[in-house]
Amino acid sequence: MAYRSVGAPIVGGGAAAAACAEALHEGGFGGGVLLAGREPDPPYERPPASKAYLAGKQDRDACLFHDAAWYAKRSIELAPRTSVMRLDTSARTATLSTKEVVEFGVALVATGANVRRLRVDGAQLQGIHYLRALGNADAIRADALEADRIVLVGGSYIACEVAATLTALGRRCTMVMLEDAPLSAHFGPTAGAFFGALLRSHGVELVCGDGLERLEGDEGVERVVTASGRELEADMVVMGTGAMPDVMLARAAGLELGERGGVACSADLETSARGIWAAGDMCEYDSVLHGGRVRIEHFEVACAQGAAVAAAMLGTRRPYSELPYFWTDLSDWCTAEWVGITEAPEREIVRGSVEDGSFSVLHVARGRLVAALSVGRGEDLAHARRLIAAATDLSGREDALAAGDLEAL
Ligand SMILES: Cc1cc2nc3c(=O)[nH]c(=O)nc-3n(C[C@H](O)[C@H](O)[C@H](O)COP(=O)(O)OP(=O)(O)OC[C@H]3O[C@@H](n4cnc5c(N)ncnc54)[C@H](O)[C@@H]3O)c2cc1C
């Protein structure tokens, strides 16, 4: 074992880690930064893996936050293909897969999430894919170019985006989902009906309100059988069945875990161990905005939390209170943007025209705006951000929300 000292090791080579390293550098952190990530590439953006990268329209380098030379120039020690095997919160050491032991002052744990694998009969067959990393996208694209029939399991954004991308590449796609409509679980029934109609209009077959029962085939997958007994021919299957926070390292280190499966953090994202912070998909923090613990799997949130942790390490600690933002692209057919706090809405209020594909859905609970989804109406989103963040009382003003000037509210 080789011992050495680093001011701030950053564990995980994803969005949160990259944002933290960059913000530490910009803030003049003096103690030395080590960015250790398990994957072979420098930190990269995952969203293109289901969109332009999968479509073959964006190359690998264009997905990187920065190339290796960028980190070297800023004296950020980049260690790809390097796992942090052990974190000792008392001795304040991190043990790397390179057999080095790193003593530290402060640390960020940003180990992200892993795909949620379904254990069904036939799950081991060839031609069944999950998508988290660029390498997975390479494998999906290679198989898809040979496949005639592709089945996607799930009704959330990964399955929808991959179905759209592969359909645009000329493949025949069928989606199987528990939901009544794609994306409805997060965005509500009006948006779900819109996305369902959009996918169908481009030739995607939708099997809604039905689950995956088993996968059949000899060596490779040939058939998807649903819970209702429907049989769908398939040359390949892409599972869009969600993600699970990766808390292996954190659990072994004795960090407190939360009810949502993440690492329990204070309002300013510190874990139960002093001077060790968390950010991104695995961070379950006490949100002043939501009024309780939340864990959010959005790209912009991971970046913003990474930067917030850097600020805390540099001495500016404040509750993390950015309003969550998310976007999804279904090929070049449509981009939808969403802001909000996840709370069961009482009412959906629609602005614009769903039929024309230019609309916003405002979600209202207890007289306040709690979320907004927008397709082609960015100005609505900007006003929604303000109204949600200020928790403006909008009781009795539903007409103005539907058709009035949001700026006036
Ligand atoms: C295909 C895809 C498309 C997406 N599209 C969108 C989108 O359109 N809009 C949106 O808002 N969000 C999108 N997301 C979600 C967004 O990309 C994630 O929320 C974000 O990447 C989370 O960043 P993170 O840094 O928390 O984790 P990750 O990006 O998962 O990075 C964590 C890294 O840590 C590494 N690691 C784990 N344990 C260790 C260890 N012990 N030692 C070293 N390294 C370790 C992992 O290998 C991984 O590389 C998408 C996600 C995927 C997978």
Short mmCIF file of C-alpha atoms and ligand atoms in Angstrom, two decimals:
data_model
loop_
_atom_site.label_atom_id
_atom_site.label_comp_id
_atom_site.label_asym_id
_atom_site.label_seq_id
_atom_site.Cartn_x
_atom_site.Cartn_y
_atom_site.Cartn_z
CA MET A 1 0.00 0.00 0.00
CA ALA A 2 1.24 3.48 -0.90
CA TYR A 3 0.11 6.34 1.31
CA ARG A 4 -0.34 9.96 0.30
CA SER A 5 -2.47 12.97 1.07
CA VAL A 6 -5.07 14.81 -1.06
CA GLY A 7 -7.19 17.78 0.05
CA ALA A 8 -10.41 16.57 -1.59
CA PRO A 9 -10.91 13.16 -3.18
CA ILE A 10 -14.03 13.07 -5.37
CA VAL A 11 -15.48 9.59 -5.66
CA GLY A 12 -17.32 8.81 -8.93
CA GLY A 13 -16.66 10.13 -12.39
CA GLY A 14 -20.12 11.42 -13.31
CA ALA A 15 -21.87 14.75 -13.62
CA ALA A 16 -21.81 15.64 -9.92
CA ALA A 17 -18.13 14.73 -9.61
CA ALA A 18 -17.12 16.75 -12.68
CA ALA A 19 -19.09 19.81 -11.56
CA CYS A 20 -17.55 19.66 -8.08
CA ALA A 21 -13.99 19.35 -9.43
CA GLU A 22 -14.52 22.28 -11.78
CA ALA A 23 -16.06 24.50 -9.11
CA LEU A 24 -13.28 23.65 -6.64
CA HIS A 25 -10.72 24.74 -9.20
CA GLU A 26 -12.63 27.94 -10.00
CA GLY A 27 -12.99 28.71 -6.30
CA GLY A 28 -9.23 28.40 -5.77
CA PHE A 29 -9.27 25.25 -3.59
CA GLY A 30 -5.69 24.82 -2.52
CA GLY A 31 -5.45 21.32 -1.12
CA GLY A 32 -5.34 19.20 -4.28
CA VAL A 33 -8.25 17.45 -5.98
CA LEU A 34 -8.36 13.79 -7.01
CA LEU A 35 -11.27 12.72 -9.25
CA ALA A 36 -11.51 8.91 -9.13
CA GLY A 37 -14.06 7.23 -11.40
CA ARG A 38 -14.64 3.60 -12.22
CA GLU A 39 -15.38 4.10 -15.92
CA PRO A 40 -12.72 4.28 -18.66
CA ASP A 41 -13.71 7.75 -19.94
CA PRO A 42 -13.22 11.10 -18.22
CA PRO A 43 -16.55 12.35 -16.81
CA TYR A 44 -19.17 12.56 -19.54
CA GLU A 45 -22.81 13.57 -19.97
CA ARG A 46 -25.19 10.60 -19.92
CA PRO A 47 -28.21 12.25 -21.61
CA PRO A 48 -26.79 11.84 -25.16
CA ALA A 49 -26.54 8.07 -24.54
CA SER A 50 -30.25 7.73 -25.30
CA LYS A 51 -30.37 10.60 -27.80
CA ALA A 52 -27.74 12.01 -30.22
CA TYR A 53 -24.94 9.59 -29.25
CA LEU A 54 -27.23 6.57 -29.68
CA ALA A 55 -28.41 8.01 -32.98
CA GLY A 56 -24.80 8.26 -34.18
CA LYS A 57 -25.06 12.05 -34.47
CA GLN A 58 -22.71 12.94 -31.60
CA ASP A 59 -19.32 11.34 -31.05
CA ARG A 60 -17.84 10.17 -27.77
CA ASP A 61 -15.54 13.16 -27.28
CA ALA A 62 -18.47 15.55 -27.64
CA CYS A 63 -20.14 13.85 -24.65
CA LEU A 64 -17.21 14.61 -22.32
CA PHE A 65 -17.45 17.50 -19.90
CA HIS A 66 -13.75 18.10 -20.64
CA ASP A 67 -10.91 16.06 -22.09
CA ALA A 68 -8.06 14.72 -19.97
CA ALA A 69 -5.77 17.66 -20.90
CA TRP A 70 -8.29 20.12 -19.43
CA TYR A 71 -8.04 18.47 -15.99
CA ALA A 72 -4.25 18.19 -16.21
CA LYS A 73 -3.92 21.89 -17.00
CA ARG A 74 -5.85 22.74 -13.85
CA SER A 75 -3.93 20.32 -11.62
CA ILE A 76 -7.04 18.20 -11.08
CA GLU A 77 -5.76 14.65 -10.79
CA LEU A 78 -8.00 12.57 -13.05
CA ALA A 79 -8.05 8.84 -12.29
CA PRO A 80 -10.35 6.97 -14.67
CA ARG A 81 -10.68 3.17 -14.34
CA THR A 82 -10.13 3.70 -10.62
CA SER A 83 -12.59 2.58 -7.96
CA VAL A 84 -12.62 3.77 -4.41
CA MET A 85 -12.80 0.46 -2.58
CA ARG A 86 -13.04 1.72 0.99
CA LEU A 87 -13.74 4.92 2.82
CA ASP A 88 -12.65 5.16 6.45
CA THR A 89 -14.56 8.06 7.95
CA SER A 90 -12.60 8.06 11.25
CA ALA A 91 -9.09 7.71 9.86
CA ARG A 92 -10.21 9.91 6.95
CA THR A 93 -8.68 7.73 4.28
CA ALA A 94 -9.89 6.43 0.90
CA THR A 95 -8.44 3.18 -0.44
CA LEU A 96 -8.21 3.06 -4.23
CA SER A 97 -8.23 0.04 -6.53
CA THR A 98 -4.65 1.07 -7.40
CA LYS A 99 -3.72 0.01 -3.84
CA GLU A 100 -3.06 3.60 -2.83
CA VAL A 101 -4.42 4.93 0.45
CA VAL A 102 -5.32 8.60 0.29
CA GLU A 103 -5.60 10.70 3.43
CA PHE A 104 -8.05 13.54 3.03
CA GLY A 105 -9.52 16.59 4.69
CA VAL A 106 -12.90 16.70 2.93
CA ALA A 107 -14.46 14.36 0.34
CA LEU A 108 -17.38 14.07 -2.06
CA VAL A 109 -19.14 10.74 -2.62
CA ALA A 110 -20.99 10.90 -5.94
CA THR A 111 -21.36 7.28 -6.96
CA GLY A 112 -24.57 7.82 -8.93
CA ALA A 113 -26.97 5.01 -9.72
CA ASN A 114 -27.08 1.64 -11.44
CA VAL A 115 -29.84 0.29 -13.64
CA ARG A 116 -32.63 -1.63 -11.91
CA ARG A 117 -32.48 -5.16 -13.30
CA LEU A 118 -35.67 -7.20 -13.56
CA ARG A 119 -35.41 -10.81 -12.43
CA VAL A 120 -37.77 -12.57 -14.82
CA ASP A 121 -37.48 -15.88 -16.65
CA GLY A 122 -35.27 -15.41 -19.69
CA ALA A 123 -33.44 -12.40 -18.24
CA GLN A 124 -30.10 -14.06 -19.08
CA LEU A 125 -30.81 -14.38 -22.84
CA GLN A 126 -28.62 -12.57 -25.34
CA GLY A 127 -30.00 -9.40 -26.89
CA ILE A 128 -31.34 -7.93 -23.64
CA HIS A 129 -29.93 -4.49 -22.93
CA TYR A 130 -29.87 -1.95 -20.16
CA LEU A 131 -28.69 1.63 -20.65
CA ARG A 132 -26.57 3.66 -18.26
CA ALA A 133 -23.17 4.18 -19.89
CA LEU A 134 -21.88 5.08 -23.35
CA GLY A 135 -20.70 1.47 -23.74
CA ASN A 136 -24.31 0.29 -23.29
CA ALA A 137 -25.40 2.73 -26.02
CA ASP A 138 -22.70 1.30 -28.35
CA ALA A 139 -24.04 -2.21 -27.78
CA ILE A 140 -27.69 -1.15 -28.28
CA ARG A 141 -26.89 0.67 -31.50
CA ALA A 142 -24.84 -2.25 -32.89
CA ASP A 143 -27.64 -4.76 -32.14
CA ALA A 144 -30.38 -2.38 -33.30
CA LEU A 145 -28.81 -1.97 -36.71
CA GLU A 146 -29.23 -5.76 -37.19
CA ALA A 147 -32.64 -6.06 -35.52
CA ASP A 148 -36.01 -6.08 -37.17
CA ARG A 149 -38.26 -5.96 -34.13
CA ILE A 150 -37.25 -4.15 -30.94
CA VAL A 151 -39.23 -4.23 -27.71
CA LEU A 152 -38.69 -1.61 -25.00
CA VAL A 153 -39.82 -2.35 -21.47
CA GLY A 154 -40.88 0.68 -19.41
CA GLY A 155 -42.84 3.86 -19.90
CA SER A 156 -40.40 6.37 -18.51
CA TYR A 157 -37.98 8.66 -20.31
CA ILE A 158 -35.23 6.11 -21.10
CA ALA A 159 -37.63 3.73 -22.88
CA CYS A 160 -39.39 6.61 -24.66
CA GLU A 161 -36.17 8.28 -25.80
CA VAL A 162 -34.60 5.02 -26.99
CA ALA A 163 -37.81 4.05 -28.81
CA ALA A 164 -37.84 7.44 -30.55
CA THR A 165 -34.12 7.33 -31.45
CA LEU A 166 -34.28 3.78 -32.82
CA THR A 167 -37.52 4.45 -34.70
CA ALA A 168 -35.87 7.45 -36.35
CA LEU A 169 -33.08 5.03 -37.39
CA GLY A 170 -35.73 3.01 -39.21
CA ARG A 171 -36.33 0.24 -36.62
CA ARG A 172 -39.75 -1.14 -35.63
CA CYS A 173 -40.26 -0.50 -31.91
CA THR A 174 -42.89 -1.68 -29.45
CA MET A 175 -43.08 -0.34 -25.90
CA VAL A 176 -44.56 -2.33 -23.02
CA MET A 177 -45.39 -0.37 -19.91
CA LEU A 178 -47.39 -0.60 -16.70
CA GLU A 179 -48.58 2.98 -17.10
CA ASP A 180 -51.68 3.94 -19.08
CA ALA A 181 -49.55 6.29 -21.18
CA PRO A 182 -45.81 6.97 -21.65
CA LEU A 183 -44.24 9.48 -19.26
CA SER A 184 -47.55 9.84 -17.43
CA ALA A 185 -46.12 8.68 -14.09
CA HIS A 186 -43.98 11.82 -13.86
CA PHE A 187 -45.76 14.32 -16.06
CA GLY A 188 -49.43 13.42 -15.56
CA PRO A 189 -52.23 12.18 -17.83
CA THR A 190 -52.46 15.14 -20.25
CA ALA A 191 -48.76 15.00 -21.10
CA GLY A 192 -48.95 11.19 -21.19
CA ALA A 193 -51.72 11.29 -23.81
CA PHE A 194 -49.67 13.76 -25.88
CA PHE A 195 -46.49 11.64 -25.77
CA GLY A 196 -48.48 8.48 -26.52
CA ALA A 197 -50.06 10.06 -29.60
CA LEU A 198 -46.68 11.44 -30.72
CA LEU A 199 -44.90 8.07 -30.44
CA ARG A 200 -47.77 6.29 -32.22
CA SER A 201 -47.81 8.89 -35.00
CA HIS A 202 -44.18 7.97 -35.75
CA GLY A 203 -44.97 4.25 -35.82
CA VAL A 204 -44.08 3.14 -32.27
CA GLU A 205 -46.52 0.48 -31.07
CA LEU A 206 -47.61 1.00 -27.46
CA VAL A 207 -48.76 -1.75 -25.11
CA CYS A 208 -49.98 0.13 -22.03
CA GLY A 209 -51.23 -1.09 -18.67
CA ASP A 210 -49.35 -4.37 -19.06
CA GLY A 211 -46.16 -5.70 -17.49
CA LEU A 212 -43.29 -7.94 -18.49
CA GLU A 213 -43.96 -11.57 -17.54
CA ARG A 214 -41.00 -13.36 -19.15
CA LEU A 215 -38.56 -13.36 -22.03
CA GLU A 216 -38.34 -16.36 -24.34
CA GLY A 217 -35.80 -17.65 -26.86
CA ASP A 218 -33.05 -20.24 -27.34
CA GLU A 219 -29.78 -18.37 -26.96
CA GLY A 220 -30.96 -14.94 -27.96
CA VAL A 221 -34.24 -13.34 -27.04
CA GLU A 222 -37.05 -14.06 -29.55
CA ARG A 223 -40.22 -13.15 -27.70
CA VAL A 224 -41.53 -10.93 -24.91
CA VAL A 225 -44.51 -12.31 -23.02
CA THR A 226 -46.57 -9.80 -21.06
CA ALA A 227 -48.55 -10.28 -17.86
CA SER A 228 -51.79 -10.32 -19.83
CA GLY A 229 -50.40 -13.13 -22.04
CA ARG A 230 -49.63 -11.04 -25.10
CA GLU A 231 -46.65 -12.34 -27.13
CA LEU A 232 -44.41 -9.84 -28.92
CA GLU A 233 -41.75 -10.98 -31.37
CA ALA A 234 -38.38 -9.39 -30.54
CA ASP A 235 -34.82 -9.56 -31.90
CA MET A 236 -33.66 -7.40 -29.04
CA VAL A 237 -35.07 -5.86 -25.87
CA VAL A 238 -34.11 -2.63 -24.12
CA MET A 239 -35.07 -2.43 -20.46
CA GLY A 240 -35.95 1.04 -19.24
CA THR A 241 -36.89 -0.11 -15.77
CA GLY A 242 -35.39 2.60 -13.61
CA ALA A 243 -32.25 3.10 -11.58
CA MET A 244 -31.12 2.33 -8.04
CA PRO A 245 -28.75 4.61 -6.13
CA ASP A 246 -25.26 3.12 -5.82
CA VAL A 247 -24.61 3.17 -2.08
CA MET A 248 -22.24 0.22 -1.85
CA LEU A 249 -19.24 2.28 -0.80
CA ALA A 250 -21.31 4.56 1.45
CA ARG A 251 -23.01 1.65 3.22
CA ALA A 252 -19.68 -0.13 3.85
CA ALA A 253 -18.30 3.15 5.23
CA GLY A 254 -21.16 3.31 7.72
CA LEU A 255 -22.73 6.46 6.27
CA GLU A 256 -26.38 6.80 7.25
CA LEU A 257 -28.78 5.76 4.48
CA GLY A 258 -32.19 7.27 3.77
CA GLU A 259 -35.64 5.82 3.17
CA ARG A 260 -35.38 6.38 -0.57
CA GLY A 261 -32.33 4.18 -0.87
CA GLY A 262 -29.82 7.03 -1.09
CA VAL A 263 -27.25 8.41 1.34
CA ALA A 264 -28.94 10.56 3.99
CA CYS A 265 -27.68 14.14 3.87
CA SER A 266 -28.35 17.40 5.64
CA ALA A 267 -29.89 20.40 3.85
CA ASP A 268 -26.39 21.41 2.70
CA LEU A 269 -25.66 17.89 1.39
CA GLU A 270 -23.28 16.73 4.13
CA THR A 271 -23.52 13.03 4.97
CA SER A 272 -23.65 11.68 8.52
CA ALA A 273 -19.81 11.91 8.53
CA ARG A 274 -18.45 15.41 9.06
CA GLY A 275 -16.70 16.86 6.01
CA ILE A 276 -17.93 14.12 3.67
CA TRP A 277 -20.60 15.28 1.25
CA ALA A 278 -22.82 13.56 -1.32
CA ALA A 279 -24.31 14.84 -4.59
CA GLY A 280 -26.30 13.60 -7.57
CA ASP A 281 -28.44 10.50 -8.04
CA MET A 282 -27.43 8.88 -4.74
CA CYS A 283 -27.84 11.98 -2.57
CA GLU A 284 -30.97 11.93 -0.41
CA TYR A 285 -31.05 15.33 1.19
CA ASP A 286 -33.24 17.29 3.52
CA SER A 287 -34.80 19.70 1.05
CA VAL A 288 -36.00 23.07 2.28
CA LEU A 289 -37.93 23.40 -0.96
CA HIS A 290 -39.79 20.09 -0.65
CA GLY A 291 -40.14 20.17 3.12
CA GLY A 292 -38.53 16.75 3.59
CA ARG A 293 -36.03 14.24 2.30
CA VAL A 294 -35.81 13.82 -1.50
CA ARG A 295 -33.54 12.09 -3.98
CA ILE A 296 -33.55 13.38 -7.54
CA GLU A 297 -32.19 11.75 -10.69
CA HIS A 298 -31.78 14.71 -13.05
CA PHE A 299 -28.68 15.85 -14.88
CA GLU A 300 -28.89 19.54 -13.94
CA VAL A 301 -29.50 18.65 -10.30
CA ALA A 302 -26.38 16.47 -10.20
CA CYS A 303 -24.31 19.31 -11.68
CA ALA A 304 -25.78 21.96 -9.36
CA GLN A 305 -25.31 19.76 -6.28
CA GLY A 306 -21.69 19.04 -7.24
CA ALA A 307 -21.07 22.79 -7.44
CA ALA A 308 -22.90 23.39 -4.14
CA VAL A 309 -20.66 20.84 -2.41
CA ALA A 310 -17.58 22.59 -3.82
CA ALA A 311 -18.87 25.87 -2.33
CA ALA A 312 -19.33 24.15 1.03
CA MET A 313 -15.80 22.74 0.88
CA LEU A 314 -14.58 26.26 0.16
CA GLY A 315 -16.39 27.54 3.23
CA THR A 316 -19.80 28.71 1.96
CA ARG A 317 -22.38 26.35 3.42
CA ARG A 318 -26.00 26.96 2.63
CA PRO A 319 -29.10 24.78 2.21
CA TYR A 320 -29.36 23.42 -1.33
CA SER A 321 -32.54 25.00 -2.68
CA GLU A 322 -32.37 24.95 -6.50
CA LEU A 323 -35.67 24.11 -8.12
CA PRO A 324 -35.29 20.75 -9.94
CA TYR A 325 -35.26 20.95 -13.74
CA PHE A 326 -35.47 18.08 -16.22
CA TRP A 327 -35.75 17.78 -19.98
CA THR A 328 -36.35 14.93 -22.37
CA ASP A 329 -35.97 14.72 -26.17
CA LEU A 330 -37.93 12.27 -28.28
CA SER A 331 -35.63 12.23 -31.32
CA ASP A 332 -36.07 15.56 -33.14
CA TRP A 333 -39.86 15.17 -32.79
CA CYS A 334 -40.20 17.01 -29.50
CA THR A 335 -38.39 18.40 -26.46
CA ALA A 336 -40.23 18.61 -23.18
CA GLU A 337 -38.99 20.56 -20.17
CA TRP A 338 -40.14 20.24 -16.61
CA VAL A 339 -39.58 22.15 -13.37
CA GLY A 340 -41.08 21.40 -10.04
CA ILE A 341 -41.26 19.70 -6.73
CA THR A 342 -42.72 16.21 -6.83
CA GLU A 343 -46.02 16.42 -5.05
CA ALA A 344 -49.28 14.73 -6.05
CA PRO A 345 -51.13 17.51 -7.90
CA GLU A 346 -54.82 18.12 -7.36
CA ARG A 347 -55.32 19.71 -10.76
CA GLU A 348 -53.73 20.01 -14.16
CA ILE A 349 -54.20 23.34 -15.93
CA VAL A 350 -53.36 23.39 -19.63
CA ARG A 351 -52.07 26.47 -21.46
CA GLY A 352 -51.75 26.55 -25.24
CA SER A 353 -52.73 23.69 -27.52
CA VAL A 354 -51.85 20.05 -26.88
CA GLU A 355 -53.08 19.19 -30.41
CA ASP A 356 -50.65 21.67 -31.95
CA GLY A 357 -47.76 20.41 -29.82
CA SER A 358 -47.24 23.79 -28.13
CA PHE A 359 -48.51 23.67 -24.58
CA SER A 360 -47.74 23.73 -20.89
CA VAL A 361 -49.34 21.67 -18.15
CA LEU A 362 -49.35 23.42 -14.79
CA HIS A 363 -49.72 21.16 -11.76
CA VAL A 364 -51.51 22.71 -8.81
CA ALA A 365 -51.74 21.47 -5.21
CA ARG A 366 -53.17 23.31 -2.19
CA GLY A 367 -53.64 26.48 -4.23
CA ARG A 368 -49.99 26.59 -5.31
CA LEU A 369 -48.11 25.70 -8.45
CA VAL A 370 -45.94 22.64 -7.70
CA ALA A 371 -44.69 21.65 -11.16
CA ALA A 372 -44.91 22.60 -14.82
CA LEU A 373 -44.24 20.70 -18.01
CA SER A 374 -43.72 22.62 -21.19
CA VAL A 375 -43.49 21.65 -24.85
CA GLY A 376 -42.48 24.60 -27.03
CA ARG A 377 -43.45 27.26 -24.48
CA GLY A 378 -40.26 28.14 -22.65
CA GLU A 379 -41.66 31.44 -21.38
CA ASP A 380 -44.31 29.54 -19.36
CA LEU A 381 -41.54 27.54 -17.74
CA ALA A 382 -39.66 30.66 -16.68
CA HIS A 383 -42.78 32.06 -14.98
CA ALA A 384 -43.58 28.68 -13.44
CA ARG A 385 -40.11 28.58 -11.87
CA ARG A 386 -40.77 31.91 -10.18
CA LEU A 387 -44.26 31.00 -8.98
CA ILE A 388 -43.15 27.59 -7.61
CA ALA A 389 -40.04 28.95 -5.89
CA ALA A 390 -42.02 31.78 -4.26
CA ALA A 391 -44.88 29.38 -3.33
CA THR A 392 -47.27 32.07 -4.58
CA ASP A 393 -50.86 31.57 -3.42
CA LEU A 394 -52.87 31.14 -6.64
CA SER A 395 -56.18 30.09 -5.10
CA GLY A 396 -59.09 31.24 -7.25
CA ARG A 397 -56.79 32.33 -10.09
CA GLU A 398 -57.08 29.19 -12.22
CA ASP A 399 -58.46 31.16 -15.19
CA ALA A 400 -55.39 33.38 -15.24
CA LEU A 401 -53.16 30.30 -15.02
CA ALA A 402 -54.94 28.76 -18.00
CA ALA A 403 -55.10 31.74 -20.31
CA GLY A 404 -53.87 34.90 -18.61
CA ASP A 405 -50.53 36.67 -18.50
CA LEU A 406 -48.36 34.64 -16.11
CA GLU A 407 -46.05 37.62 -15.65
CA ALA A 408 -48.86 39.44 -13.88
CA LEU A 409 -49.29 36.73 -11.25
C1 LIG B 1 -29.26 7.25 -20.86
C2 LIG B 1 -29.56 8.35 -19.89
C3 LIG B 1 -30.19 9.51 -20.35
C4 LIG B 1 -30.47 10.54 -19.48
N1 LIG B 1 -31.13 11.65 -19.95
C5 LIG B 1 -31.42 12.65 -19.10
C6 LIG B 1 -32.10 13.81 -19.57
O1 LIG B 1 -32.45 13.92 -20.74
N2 LIG B 1 -32.35 14.81 -18.69
C7 LIG B 1 -31.96 14.73 -17.37
O2 LIG B 1 -32.21 15.67 -16.61
N3 LIG B 1 -31.35 13.63 -16.89
C8 LIG B 1 -31.06 12.60 -17.71
N4 LIG B 1 -30.41 11.48 -17.24
C9 LIG B 1 -30.06 11.41 -15.80
C10 LIG B 1 -28.69 12.04 -15.52
O3 LIG B 1 -27.78 11.69 -16.51
C11 LIG B 1 -28.23 11.61 -14.14
O4 LIG B 1 -29.12 12.17 -13.19
C12 LIG B 1 -26.80 12.06 -13.84
O5 LIG B 1 -25.91 11.45 -14.72
C13 LIG B 1 -26.40 11.72 -12.41
O6 LIG B 1 -25.08 12.09 -12.20
P1 LIG B 1 -24.25 11.48 -10.97
O7 LIG B 1 -22.92 12.17 -11.01
O8 LIG B 1 -25.05 11.51 -9.74
O9 LIG B 1 -24.07 9.92 -11.28
P2 LIG B 1 -23.47 9.13 -12.50
O10 LIG B 1 -23.55 9.92 -13.75
O11 LIG B 1 -24.13 7.80 -12.46
O12 LIG B 1 -21.94 8.95 -12.13
C14 LIG B 1 -21.51 8.16 -11.04
C15 LIG B 1 -20.19 7.53 -11.41
O13 LIG B 1 -19.58 7.00 -10.24
C16 LIG B 1 -18.93 5.79 -10.57
N5 LIG B 1 -18.69 5.03 -9.34
C17 LIG B 1 -19.59 4.35 -8.59
N6 LIG B 1 -19.00 3.83 -7.50
C18 LIG B 1 -17.69 4.17 -7.57
C19 LIG B 1 -16.56 3.91 -6.75
N7 LIG B 1 -16.66 3.22 -5.60
N8 LIG B 1 -15.35 4.40 -7.14
C20 LIG B 1 -15.24 5.12 -8.29
N9 LIG B 1 -16.27 5.40 -9.11
C21 LIG B 1 -17.49 4.93 -8.75
C22 LIG B 1 -19.88 5.15 -11.55
O14 LIG B 1 -19.24 4.15 -12.31
C23 LIG B 1 -20.31 6.37 -12.39
O15 LIG B 1 -19.44 6.54 -13.47
C24 LIG B 1 -30.12 10.43 -18.10
C25 LIG B 1 -29.49 9.26 -17.64
C26 LIG B 1 -29.21 8.24 -18.52
C27 LIG B 1 -28.55 6.97 -18.00
#
